[in-house]
PDB file of C-alpha atoms in Angstrom:
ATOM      1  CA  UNK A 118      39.952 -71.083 -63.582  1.00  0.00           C
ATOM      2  CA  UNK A 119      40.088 -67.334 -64.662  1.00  0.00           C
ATOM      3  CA  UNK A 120      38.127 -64.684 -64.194  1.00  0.00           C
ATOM      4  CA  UNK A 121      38.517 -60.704 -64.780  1.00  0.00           C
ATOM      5  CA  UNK A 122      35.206 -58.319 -63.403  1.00  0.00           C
ATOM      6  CA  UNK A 123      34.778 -55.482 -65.164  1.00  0.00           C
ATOM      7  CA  UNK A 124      31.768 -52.664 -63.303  1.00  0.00           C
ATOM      8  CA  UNK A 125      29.597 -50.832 -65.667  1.00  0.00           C
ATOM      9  CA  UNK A 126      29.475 -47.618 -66.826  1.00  0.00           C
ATOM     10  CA  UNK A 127      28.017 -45.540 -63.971  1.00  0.00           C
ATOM     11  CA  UNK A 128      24.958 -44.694 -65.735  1.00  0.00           C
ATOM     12  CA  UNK A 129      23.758 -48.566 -65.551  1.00  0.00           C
ATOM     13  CA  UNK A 130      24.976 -49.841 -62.295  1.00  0.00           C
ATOM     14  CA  UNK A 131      21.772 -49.407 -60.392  1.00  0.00           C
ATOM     15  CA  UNK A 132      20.524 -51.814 -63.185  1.00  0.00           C
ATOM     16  CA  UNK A 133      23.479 -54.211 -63.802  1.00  0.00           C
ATOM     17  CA  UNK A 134      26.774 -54.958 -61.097  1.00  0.00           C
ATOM     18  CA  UNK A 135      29.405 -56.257 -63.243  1.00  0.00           C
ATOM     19  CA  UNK A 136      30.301 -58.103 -66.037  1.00  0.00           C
ATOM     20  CA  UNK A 137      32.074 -61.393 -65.019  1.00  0.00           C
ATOM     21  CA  UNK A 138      34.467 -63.015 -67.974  1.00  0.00           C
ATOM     22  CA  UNK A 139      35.344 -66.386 -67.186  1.00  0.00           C
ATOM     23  CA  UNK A 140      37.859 -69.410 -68.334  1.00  0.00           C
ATOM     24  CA  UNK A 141      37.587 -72.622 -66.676  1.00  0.00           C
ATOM     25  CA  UNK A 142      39.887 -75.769 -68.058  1.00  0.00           C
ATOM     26  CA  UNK A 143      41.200 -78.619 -67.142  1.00  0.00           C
ATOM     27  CA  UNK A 144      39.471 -82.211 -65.836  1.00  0.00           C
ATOM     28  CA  UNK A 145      37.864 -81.104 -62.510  1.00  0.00           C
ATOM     29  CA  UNK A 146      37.639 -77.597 -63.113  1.00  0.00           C
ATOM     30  CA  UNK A 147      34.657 -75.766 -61.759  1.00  0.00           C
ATOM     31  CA  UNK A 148      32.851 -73.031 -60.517  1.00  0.00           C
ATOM     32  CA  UNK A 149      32.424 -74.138 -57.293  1.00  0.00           C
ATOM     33  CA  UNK A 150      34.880 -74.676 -54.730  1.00  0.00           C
ATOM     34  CA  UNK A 151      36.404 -78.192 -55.318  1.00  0.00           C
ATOM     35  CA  UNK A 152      35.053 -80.674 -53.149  1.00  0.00           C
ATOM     36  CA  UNK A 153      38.564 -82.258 -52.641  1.00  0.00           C
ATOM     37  CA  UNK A 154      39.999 -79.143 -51.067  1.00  0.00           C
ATOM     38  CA  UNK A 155      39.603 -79.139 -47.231  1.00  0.00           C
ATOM     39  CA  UNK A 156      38.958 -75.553 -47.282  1.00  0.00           C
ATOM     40  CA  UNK A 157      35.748 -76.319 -49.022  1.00  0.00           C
ATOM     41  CA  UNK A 158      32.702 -77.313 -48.304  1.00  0.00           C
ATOM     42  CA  UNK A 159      31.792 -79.732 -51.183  1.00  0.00           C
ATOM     43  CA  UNK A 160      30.006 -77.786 -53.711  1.00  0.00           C
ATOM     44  CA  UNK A 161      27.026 -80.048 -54.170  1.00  0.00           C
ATOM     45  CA  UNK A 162      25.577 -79.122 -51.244  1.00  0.00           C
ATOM     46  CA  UNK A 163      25.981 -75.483 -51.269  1.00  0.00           C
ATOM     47  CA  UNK A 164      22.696 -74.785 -52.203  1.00  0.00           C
ATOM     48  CA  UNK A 165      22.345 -70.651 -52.354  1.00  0.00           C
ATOM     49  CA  UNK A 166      25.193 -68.734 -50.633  1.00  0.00           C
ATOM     50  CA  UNK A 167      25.047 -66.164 -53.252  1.00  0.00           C
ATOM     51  CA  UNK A 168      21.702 -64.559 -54.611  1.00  0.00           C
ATOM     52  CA  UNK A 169      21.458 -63.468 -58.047  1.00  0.00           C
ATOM     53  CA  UNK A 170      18.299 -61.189 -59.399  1.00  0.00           C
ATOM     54  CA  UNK A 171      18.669 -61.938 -63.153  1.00  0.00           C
ATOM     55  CA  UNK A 172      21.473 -63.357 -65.090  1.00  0.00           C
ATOM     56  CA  UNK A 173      22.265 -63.162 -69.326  1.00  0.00           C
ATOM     57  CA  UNK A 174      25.179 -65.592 -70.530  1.00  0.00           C
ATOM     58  CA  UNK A 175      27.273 -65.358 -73.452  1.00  0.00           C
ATOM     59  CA  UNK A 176      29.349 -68.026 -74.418  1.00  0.00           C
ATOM     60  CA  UNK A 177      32.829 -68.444 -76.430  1.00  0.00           C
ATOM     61  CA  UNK A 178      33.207 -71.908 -76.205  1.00  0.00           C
ATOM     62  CA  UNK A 179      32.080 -74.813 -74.335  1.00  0.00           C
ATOM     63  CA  UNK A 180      33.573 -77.890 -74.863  1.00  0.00           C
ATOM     64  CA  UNK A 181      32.361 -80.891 -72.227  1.00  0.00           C
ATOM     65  CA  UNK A 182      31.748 -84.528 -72.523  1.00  0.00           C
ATOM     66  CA  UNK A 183      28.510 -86.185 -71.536  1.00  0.00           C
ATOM     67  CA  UNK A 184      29.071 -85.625 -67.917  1.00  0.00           C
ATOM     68  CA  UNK A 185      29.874 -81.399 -68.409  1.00  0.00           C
ATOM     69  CA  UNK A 186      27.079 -79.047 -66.811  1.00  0.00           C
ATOM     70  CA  UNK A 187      26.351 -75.640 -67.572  1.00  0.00           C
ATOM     71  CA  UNK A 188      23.852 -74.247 -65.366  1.00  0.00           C
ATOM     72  CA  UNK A 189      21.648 -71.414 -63.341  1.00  0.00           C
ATOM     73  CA  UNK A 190      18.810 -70.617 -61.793  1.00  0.00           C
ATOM     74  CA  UNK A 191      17.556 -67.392 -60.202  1.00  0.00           C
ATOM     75  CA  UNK A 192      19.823 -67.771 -56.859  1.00  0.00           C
ATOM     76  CA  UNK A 193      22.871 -69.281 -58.045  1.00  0.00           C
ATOM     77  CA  UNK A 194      24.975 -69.947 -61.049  1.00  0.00           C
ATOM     78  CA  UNK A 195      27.805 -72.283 -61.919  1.00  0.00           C
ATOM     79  CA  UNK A 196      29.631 -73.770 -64.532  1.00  0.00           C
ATOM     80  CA  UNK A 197      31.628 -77.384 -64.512  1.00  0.00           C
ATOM     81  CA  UNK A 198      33.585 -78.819 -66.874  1.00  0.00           C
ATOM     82  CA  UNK A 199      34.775 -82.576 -66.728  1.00  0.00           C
ATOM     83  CA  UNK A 200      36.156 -82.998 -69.565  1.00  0.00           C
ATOM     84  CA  UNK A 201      37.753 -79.576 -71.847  1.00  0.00           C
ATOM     85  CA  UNK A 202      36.896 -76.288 -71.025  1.00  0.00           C
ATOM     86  CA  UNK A 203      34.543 -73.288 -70.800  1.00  0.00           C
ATOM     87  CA  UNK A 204      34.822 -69.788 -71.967  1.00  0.00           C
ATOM     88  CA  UNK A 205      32.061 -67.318 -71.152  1.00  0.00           C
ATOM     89  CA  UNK A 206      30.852 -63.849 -70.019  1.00  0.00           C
ATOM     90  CA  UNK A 207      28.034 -63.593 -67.316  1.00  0.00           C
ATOM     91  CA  UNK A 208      26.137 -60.172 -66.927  1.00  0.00           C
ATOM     92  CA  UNK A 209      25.003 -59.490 -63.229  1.00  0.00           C
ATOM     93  CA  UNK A 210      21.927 -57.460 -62.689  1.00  0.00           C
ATOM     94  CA  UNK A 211      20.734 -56.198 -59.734  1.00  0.00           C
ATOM     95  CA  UNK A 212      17.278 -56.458 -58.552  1.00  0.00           C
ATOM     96  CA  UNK A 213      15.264 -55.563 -60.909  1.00  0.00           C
ATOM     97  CA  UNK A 214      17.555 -54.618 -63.732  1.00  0.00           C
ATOM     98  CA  UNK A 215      17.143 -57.078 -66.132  1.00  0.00           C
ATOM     99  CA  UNK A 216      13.085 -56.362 -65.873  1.00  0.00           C
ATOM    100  CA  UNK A 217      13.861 -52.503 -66.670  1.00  0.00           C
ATOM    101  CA  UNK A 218      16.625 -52.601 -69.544  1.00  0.00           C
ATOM    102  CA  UNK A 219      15.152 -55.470 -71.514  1.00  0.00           C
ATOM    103  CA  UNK A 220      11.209 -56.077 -69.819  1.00  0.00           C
ATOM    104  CA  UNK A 221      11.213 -59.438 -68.714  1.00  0.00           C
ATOM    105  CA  UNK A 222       9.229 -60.939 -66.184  1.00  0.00           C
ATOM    106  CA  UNK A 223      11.695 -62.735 -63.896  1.00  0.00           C
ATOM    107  CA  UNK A 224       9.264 -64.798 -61.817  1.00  0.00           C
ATOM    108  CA  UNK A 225       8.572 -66.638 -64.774  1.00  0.00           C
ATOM    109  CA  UNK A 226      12.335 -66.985 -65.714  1.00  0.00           C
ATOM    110  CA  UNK A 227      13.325 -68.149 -62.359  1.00  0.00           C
ATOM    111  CA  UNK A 228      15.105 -71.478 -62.427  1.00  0.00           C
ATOM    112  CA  UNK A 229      15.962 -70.556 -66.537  1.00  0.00           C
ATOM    113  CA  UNK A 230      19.434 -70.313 -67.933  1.00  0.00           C
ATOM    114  CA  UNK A 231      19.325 -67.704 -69.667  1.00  0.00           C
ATOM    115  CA  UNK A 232      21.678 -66.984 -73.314  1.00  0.00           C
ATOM    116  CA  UNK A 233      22.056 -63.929 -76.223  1.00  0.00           C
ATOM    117  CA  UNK A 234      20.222 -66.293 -78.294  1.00  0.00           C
ATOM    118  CA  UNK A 235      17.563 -67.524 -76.483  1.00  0.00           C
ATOM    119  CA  UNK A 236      16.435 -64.204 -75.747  1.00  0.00           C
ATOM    120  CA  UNK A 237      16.479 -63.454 -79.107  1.00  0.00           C
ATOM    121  CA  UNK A 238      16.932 -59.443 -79.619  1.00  0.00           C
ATOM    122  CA  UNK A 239      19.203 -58.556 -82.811  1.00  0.00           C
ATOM    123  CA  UNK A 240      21.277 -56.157 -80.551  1.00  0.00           C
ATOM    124  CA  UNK A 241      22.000 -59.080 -77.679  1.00  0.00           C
ATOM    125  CA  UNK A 242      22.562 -61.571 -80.862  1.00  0.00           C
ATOM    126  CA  UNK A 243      25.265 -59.044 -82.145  1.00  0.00           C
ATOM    127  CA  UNK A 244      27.326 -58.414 -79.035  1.00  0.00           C
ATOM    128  CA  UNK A 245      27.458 -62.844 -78.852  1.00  0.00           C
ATOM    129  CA  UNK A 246      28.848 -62.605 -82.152  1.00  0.00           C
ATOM    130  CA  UNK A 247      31.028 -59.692 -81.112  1.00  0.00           C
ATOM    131  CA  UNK A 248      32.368 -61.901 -78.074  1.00  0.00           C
ATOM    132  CA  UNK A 249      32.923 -65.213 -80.045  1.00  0.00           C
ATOM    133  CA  UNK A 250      35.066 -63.256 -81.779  1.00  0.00           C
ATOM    134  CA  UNK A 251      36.816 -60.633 -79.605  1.00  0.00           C
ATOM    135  CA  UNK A 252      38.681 -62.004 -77.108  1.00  0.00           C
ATOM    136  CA  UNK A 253      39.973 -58.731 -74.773  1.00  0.00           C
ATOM    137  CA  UNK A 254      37.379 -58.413 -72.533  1.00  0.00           C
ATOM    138  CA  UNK A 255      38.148 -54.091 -72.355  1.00  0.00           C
ATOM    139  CA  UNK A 256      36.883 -53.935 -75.987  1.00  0.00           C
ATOM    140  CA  UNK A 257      33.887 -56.226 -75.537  1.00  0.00           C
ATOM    141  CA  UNK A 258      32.760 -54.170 -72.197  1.00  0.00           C
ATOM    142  CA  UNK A 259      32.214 -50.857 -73.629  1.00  0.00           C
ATOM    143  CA  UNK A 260      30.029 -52.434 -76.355  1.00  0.00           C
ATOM    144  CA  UNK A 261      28.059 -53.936 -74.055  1.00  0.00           C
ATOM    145  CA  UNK A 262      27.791 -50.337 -72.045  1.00  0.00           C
ATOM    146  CA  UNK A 263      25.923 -48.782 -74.879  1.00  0.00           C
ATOM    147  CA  UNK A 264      23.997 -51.653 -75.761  1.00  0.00           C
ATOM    148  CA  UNK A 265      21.848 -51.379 -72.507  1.00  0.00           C
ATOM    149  CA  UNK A 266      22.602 -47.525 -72.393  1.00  0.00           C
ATOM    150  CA  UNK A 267      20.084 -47.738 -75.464  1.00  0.00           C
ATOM    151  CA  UNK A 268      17.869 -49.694 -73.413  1.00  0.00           C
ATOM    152  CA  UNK A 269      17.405 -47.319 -70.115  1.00  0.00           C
ATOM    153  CA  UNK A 270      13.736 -46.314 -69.986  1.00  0.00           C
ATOM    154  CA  UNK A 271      12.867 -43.045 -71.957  1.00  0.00           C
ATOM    155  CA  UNK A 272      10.704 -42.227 -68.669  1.00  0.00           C
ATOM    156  CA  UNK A 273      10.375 -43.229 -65.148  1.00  0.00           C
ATOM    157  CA  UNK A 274       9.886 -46.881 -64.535  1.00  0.00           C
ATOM    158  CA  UNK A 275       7.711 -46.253 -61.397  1.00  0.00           C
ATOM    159  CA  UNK A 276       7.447 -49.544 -60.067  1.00  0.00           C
ATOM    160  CA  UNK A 277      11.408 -50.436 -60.813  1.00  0.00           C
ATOM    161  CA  UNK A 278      11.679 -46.936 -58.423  1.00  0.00           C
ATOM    162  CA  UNK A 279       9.252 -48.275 -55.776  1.00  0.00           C
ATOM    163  CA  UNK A 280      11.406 -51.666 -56.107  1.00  0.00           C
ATOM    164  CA  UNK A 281      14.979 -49.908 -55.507  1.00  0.00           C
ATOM    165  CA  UNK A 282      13.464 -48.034 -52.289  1.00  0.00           C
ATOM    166  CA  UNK A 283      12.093 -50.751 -50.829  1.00  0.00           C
ATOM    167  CA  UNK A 284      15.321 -52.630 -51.629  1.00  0.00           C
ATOM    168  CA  UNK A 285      17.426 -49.803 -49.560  1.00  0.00           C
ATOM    169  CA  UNK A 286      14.728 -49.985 -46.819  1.00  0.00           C
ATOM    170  CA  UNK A 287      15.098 -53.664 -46.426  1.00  0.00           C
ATOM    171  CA  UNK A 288      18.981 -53.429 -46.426  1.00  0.00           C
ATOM    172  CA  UNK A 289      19.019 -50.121 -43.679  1.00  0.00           C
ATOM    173  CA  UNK A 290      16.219 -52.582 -41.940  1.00  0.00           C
ATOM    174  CA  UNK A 291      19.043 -55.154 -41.689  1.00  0.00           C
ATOM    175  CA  UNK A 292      16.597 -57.800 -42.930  1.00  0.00           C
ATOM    176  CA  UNK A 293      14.406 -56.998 -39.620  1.00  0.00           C
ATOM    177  CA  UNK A 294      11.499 -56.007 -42.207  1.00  0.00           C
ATOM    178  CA  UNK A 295       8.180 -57.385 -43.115  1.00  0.00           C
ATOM    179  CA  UNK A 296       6.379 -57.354 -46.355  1.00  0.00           C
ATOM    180  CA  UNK A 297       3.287 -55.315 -45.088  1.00  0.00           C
ATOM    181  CA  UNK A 298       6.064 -52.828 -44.285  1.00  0.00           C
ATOM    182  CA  UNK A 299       7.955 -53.076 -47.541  1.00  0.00           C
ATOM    183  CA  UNK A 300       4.361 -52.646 -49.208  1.00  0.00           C
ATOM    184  CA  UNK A 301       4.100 -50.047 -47.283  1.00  0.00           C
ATOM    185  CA  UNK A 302       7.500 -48.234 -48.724  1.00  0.00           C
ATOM    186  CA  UNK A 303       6.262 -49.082 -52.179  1.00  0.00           C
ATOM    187  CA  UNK A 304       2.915 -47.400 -51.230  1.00  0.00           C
ATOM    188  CA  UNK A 305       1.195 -50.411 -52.770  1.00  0.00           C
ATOM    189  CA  UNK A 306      -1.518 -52.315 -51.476  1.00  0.00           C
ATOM    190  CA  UNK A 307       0.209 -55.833 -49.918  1.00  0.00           C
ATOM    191  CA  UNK A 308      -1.196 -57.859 -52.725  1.00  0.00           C
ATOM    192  CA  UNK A 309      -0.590 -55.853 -55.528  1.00  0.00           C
ATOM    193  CA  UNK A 310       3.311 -55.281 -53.527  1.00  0.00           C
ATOM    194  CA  UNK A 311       3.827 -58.981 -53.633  1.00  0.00           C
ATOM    195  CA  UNK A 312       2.593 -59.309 -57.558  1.00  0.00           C
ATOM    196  CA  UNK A 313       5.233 -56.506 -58.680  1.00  0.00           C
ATOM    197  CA  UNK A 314       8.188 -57.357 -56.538  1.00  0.00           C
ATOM    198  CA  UNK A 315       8.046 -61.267 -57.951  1.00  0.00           C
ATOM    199  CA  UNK A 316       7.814 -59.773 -61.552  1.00  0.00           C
ATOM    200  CA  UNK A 317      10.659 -57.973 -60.929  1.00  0.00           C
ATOM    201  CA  UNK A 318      13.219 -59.497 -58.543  1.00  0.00           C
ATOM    202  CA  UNK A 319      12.121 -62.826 -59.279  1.00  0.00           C
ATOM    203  CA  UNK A 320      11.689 -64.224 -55.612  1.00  0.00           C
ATOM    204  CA  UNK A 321       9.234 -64.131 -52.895  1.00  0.00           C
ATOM    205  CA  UNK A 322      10.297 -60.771 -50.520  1.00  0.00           C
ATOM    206  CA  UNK A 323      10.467 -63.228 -47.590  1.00  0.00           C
ATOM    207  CA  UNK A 324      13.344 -65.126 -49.295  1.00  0.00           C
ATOM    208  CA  UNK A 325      14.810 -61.687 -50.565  1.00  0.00           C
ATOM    209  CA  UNK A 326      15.635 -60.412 -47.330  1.00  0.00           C
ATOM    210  CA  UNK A 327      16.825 -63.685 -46.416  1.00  0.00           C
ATOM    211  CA  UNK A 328      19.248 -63.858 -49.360  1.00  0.00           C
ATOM    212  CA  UNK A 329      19.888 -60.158 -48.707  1.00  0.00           C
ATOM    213  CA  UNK A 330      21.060 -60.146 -45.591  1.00  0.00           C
ATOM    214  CA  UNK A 331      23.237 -64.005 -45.927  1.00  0.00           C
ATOM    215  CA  UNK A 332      25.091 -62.277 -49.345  1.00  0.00           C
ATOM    216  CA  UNK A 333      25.987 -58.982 -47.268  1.00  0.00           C
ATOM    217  CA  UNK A 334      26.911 -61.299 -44.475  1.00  0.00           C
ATOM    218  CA  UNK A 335      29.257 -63.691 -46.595  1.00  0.00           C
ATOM    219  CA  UNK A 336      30.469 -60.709 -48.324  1.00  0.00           C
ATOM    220  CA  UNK A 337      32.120 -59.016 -44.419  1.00  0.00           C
ATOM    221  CA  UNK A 338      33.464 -62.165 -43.831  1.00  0.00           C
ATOM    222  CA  UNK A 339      35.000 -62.541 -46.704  1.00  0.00           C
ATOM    223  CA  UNK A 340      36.581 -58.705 -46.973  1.00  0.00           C
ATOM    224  CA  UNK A 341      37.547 -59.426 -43.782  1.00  0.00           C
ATOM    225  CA  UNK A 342      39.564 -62.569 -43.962  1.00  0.00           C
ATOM    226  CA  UNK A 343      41.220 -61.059 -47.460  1.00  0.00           C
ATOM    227  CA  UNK A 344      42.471 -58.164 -44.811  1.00  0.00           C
ATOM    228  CA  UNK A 345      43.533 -60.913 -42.824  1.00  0.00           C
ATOM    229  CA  UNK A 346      41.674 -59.138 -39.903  1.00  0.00           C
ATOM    230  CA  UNK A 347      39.626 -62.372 -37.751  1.00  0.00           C
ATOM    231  CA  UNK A 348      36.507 -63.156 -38.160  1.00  0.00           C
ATOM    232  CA  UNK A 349      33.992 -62.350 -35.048  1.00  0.00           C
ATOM    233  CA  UNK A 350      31.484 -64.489 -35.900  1.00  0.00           C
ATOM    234  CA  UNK A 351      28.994 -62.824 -33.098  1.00  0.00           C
ATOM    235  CA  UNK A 352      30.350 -59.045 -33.907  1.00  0.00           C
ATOM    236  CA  UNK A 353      29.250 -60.051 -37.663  1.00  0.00           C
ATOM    237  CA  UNK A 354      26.122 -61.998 -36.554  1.00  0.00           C
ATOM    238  CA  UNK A 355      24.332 -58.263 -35.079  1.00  0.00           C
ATOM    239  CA  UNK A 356      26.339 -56.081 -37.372  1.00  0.00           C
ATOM    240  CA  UNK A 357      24.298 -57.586 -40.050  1.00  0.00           C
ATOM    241  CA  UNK A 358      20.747 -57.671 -37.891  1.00  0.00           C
ATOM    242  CA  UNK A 359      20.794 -61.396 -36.917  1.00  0.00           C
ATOM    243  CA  UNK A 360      19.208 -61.890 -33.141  1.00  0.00           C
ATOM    244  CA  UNK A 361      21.911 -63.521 -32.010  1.00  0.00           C
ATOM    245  CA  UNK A 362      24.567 -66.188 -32.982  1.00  0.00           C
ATOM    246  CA  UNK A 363      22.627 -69.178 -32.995  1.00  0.00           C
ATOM    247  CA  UNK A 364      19.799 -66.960 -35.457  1.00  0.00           C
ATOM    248  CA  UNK A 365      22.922 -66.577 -37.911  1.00  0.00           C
ATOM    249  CA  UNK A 366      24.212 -70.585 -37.753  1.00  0.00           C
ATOM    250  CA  UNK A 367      20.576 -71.637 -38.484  1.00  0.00           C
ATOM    251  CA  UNK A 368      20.643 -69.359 -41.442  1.00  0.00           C
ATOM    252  CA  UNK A 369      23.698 -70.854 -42.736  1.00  0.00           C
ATOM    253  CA  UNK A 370      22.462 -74.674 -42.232  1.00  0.00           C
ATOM    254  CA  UNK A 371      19.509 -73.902 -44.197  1.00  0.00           C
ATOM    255  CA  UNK A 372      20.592 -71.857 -47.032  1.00  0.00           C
ATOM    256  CA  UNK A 373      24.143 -73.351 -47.473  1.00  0.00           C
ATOM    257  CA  UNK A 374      24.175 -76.487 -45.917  1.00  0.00           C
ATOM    258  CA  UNK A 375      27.183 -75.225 -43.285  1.00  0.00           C
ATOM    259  CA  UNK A 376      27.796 -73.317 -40.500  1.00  0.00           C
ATOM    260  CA  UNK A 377      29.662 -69.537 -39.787  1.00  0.00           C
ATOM    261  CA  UNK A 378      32.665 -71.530 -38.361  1.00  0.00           C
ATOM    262  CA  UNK A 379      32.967 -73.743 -41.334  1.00  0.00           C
ATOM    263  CA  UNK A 380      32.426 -71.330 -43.672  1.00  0.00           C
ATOM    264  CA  UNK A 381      35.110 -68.973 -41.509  1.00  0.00           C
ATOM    265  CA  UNK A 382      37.479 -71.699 -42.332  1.00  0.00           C
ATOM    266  CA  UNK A 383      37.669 -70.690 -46.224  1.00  0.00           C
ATOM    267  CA  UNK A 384      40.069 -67.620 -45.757  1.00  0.00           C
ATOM    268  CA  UNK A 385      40.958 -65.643 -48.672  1.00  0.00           C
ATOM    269  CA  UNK A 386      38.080 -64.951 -50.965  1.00  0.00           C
ATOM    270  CA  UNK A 387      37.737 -66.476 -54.294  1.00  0.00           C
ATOM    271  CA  UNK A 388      37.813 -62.615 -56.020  1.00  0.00           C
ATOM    272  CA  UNK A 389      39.249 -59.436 -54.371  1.00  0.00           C
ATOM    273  CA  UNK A 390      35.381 -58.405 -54.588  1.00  0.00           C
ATOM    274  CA  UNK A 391      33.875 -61.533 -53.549  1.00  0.00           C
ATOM    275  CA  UNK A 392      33.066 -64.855 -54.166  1.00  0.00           C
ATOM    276  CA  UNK A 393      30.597 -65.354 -56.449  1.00  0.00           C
ATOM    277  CA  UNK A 394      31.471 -68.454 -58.317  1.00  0.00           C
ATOM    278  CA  UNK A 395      29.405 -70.890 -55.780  1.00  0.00           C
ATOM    279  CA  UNK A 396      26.940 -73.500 -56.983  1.00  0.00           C
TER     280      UNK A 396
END
């Protein structure tokens, strides 16, 4: 598997995070860790390790037999091929940025893959064409720069504002925040909070900060093993606002079907960023 990540032009990284172009080939290739590796915990059962807040997919070429999978939903996103190969692009936005460059509500999306053609829009259908047909990903990126650079709103998208603010509340909160509170930060009525935040993130706020705080947590661990600096698992557990150790291990066990210590044992990230290729 191959993979190059490729950030944004500055202008559009509070909407999107990077673009991810990927290769996978071969007979067990895949986007999750293989299960055979003792490193890894079997991919099947890592349910959400990563969160994603909107996802758009181009794709080169897919070749698969009758077994091959290509999917995503709002949390996670992977890719397997059994049989030939897989060539694609994946755009990642951050919360809220695929509802403010292209006005979709992602609470009905949620659980949808997501392609260039399924949306529809001439401009998305042109840069698929573009990437079937280009295949340096440094002259693909810049097209796809002033695509959405086309798209930013002509005025202030109040709600995607309240959105980001309650976002960097949440994440100086360390998770420890409720929804009244993140209503609150919105100045929105609770209701009306709730309403907005699924059209635009996608996901309940309750299993936002929950997400939140495991993909920041995942993320230290993972910058710190590539530093080859150990892992405290208790240092990270109340750097990142968990109550204690066992708060963090129960996260884990729900949301990715492992504990810290398990998950400690997979070293060296799967990117120098980090991993983001579990499904």
């Amino acid at each position: 598997m191959f993979f190059q990540i490729i950030q944004p032009t500055e202008v559009l990284r509070p909407y999107i995070s990077r673009y991810v172009f990927v290769k996978a080939e071969g007979s067990t290739d895949t986007m999750a860790p293989p299960s055979d590796d003792p490193r890894f915990v079997n991919g099947k059962h890592v349910q959400q390790l990563l969160p994603n807040y909107g996802s758009l997919i181009f794709q080169r070429n897919v070749t698969t037999d009758i077994n091959g999978t290509l999917g995503a939903n709002q949390t996670t996103i992977g890719i397997t091929t059994l049989s030939g190969w897989y060539e694609g692009m994946l755009l990642d936005f951050e919360p809220g940025g695929m509802h403010a460059l292209l006005h979709m509500d992602l609470q009905q999306l949620s659980g949808q893959v997501l392609t260039a053609q399924s949306y529809g829009d001439e401009g998305l259908l042109q840069l698929d064409h573009i990437f079937k047909s280009t295949l340096e990903a440094e002259q693909i990126a810049p097209l796809i720069d002033a695509f959405f650079l086309g798209h930013l709103p002509h005025k202030e998208d109040l709600n995607y504002t309240r959105m980001r603010k309650v976002i960097t509340a949440c994440d100086e909160a360390k998770g420890n925040i409720s929804a009244a509170e993140m209503a609150s930060v919105a100045c929105l009525g609770e209701r009306q909070f709730l309403r907005v935040f699924r059209t635009y993130v996608g996901i309940p706020p309750k299993q936002f900060i929950r997400l939140r705080r495991f993909h920041r947590t995942i993320q230290t661990m993972q910058q710190t093993a590539a530093k080859g600096k150990p892992i405290d698992l208790m240092t990270i557990a109340l750097q990142h606002g968990y109550y204690d150790l066992s708060h963090m291990a129960l996260e884990f066990q729900q949301m990715g079907c492992v504990s810290p210590s398990h998950f400690r044992m997979l070293g060296i990230p799967l990117t120098t960023d980090f991993s983001i290729f579990f499904a």
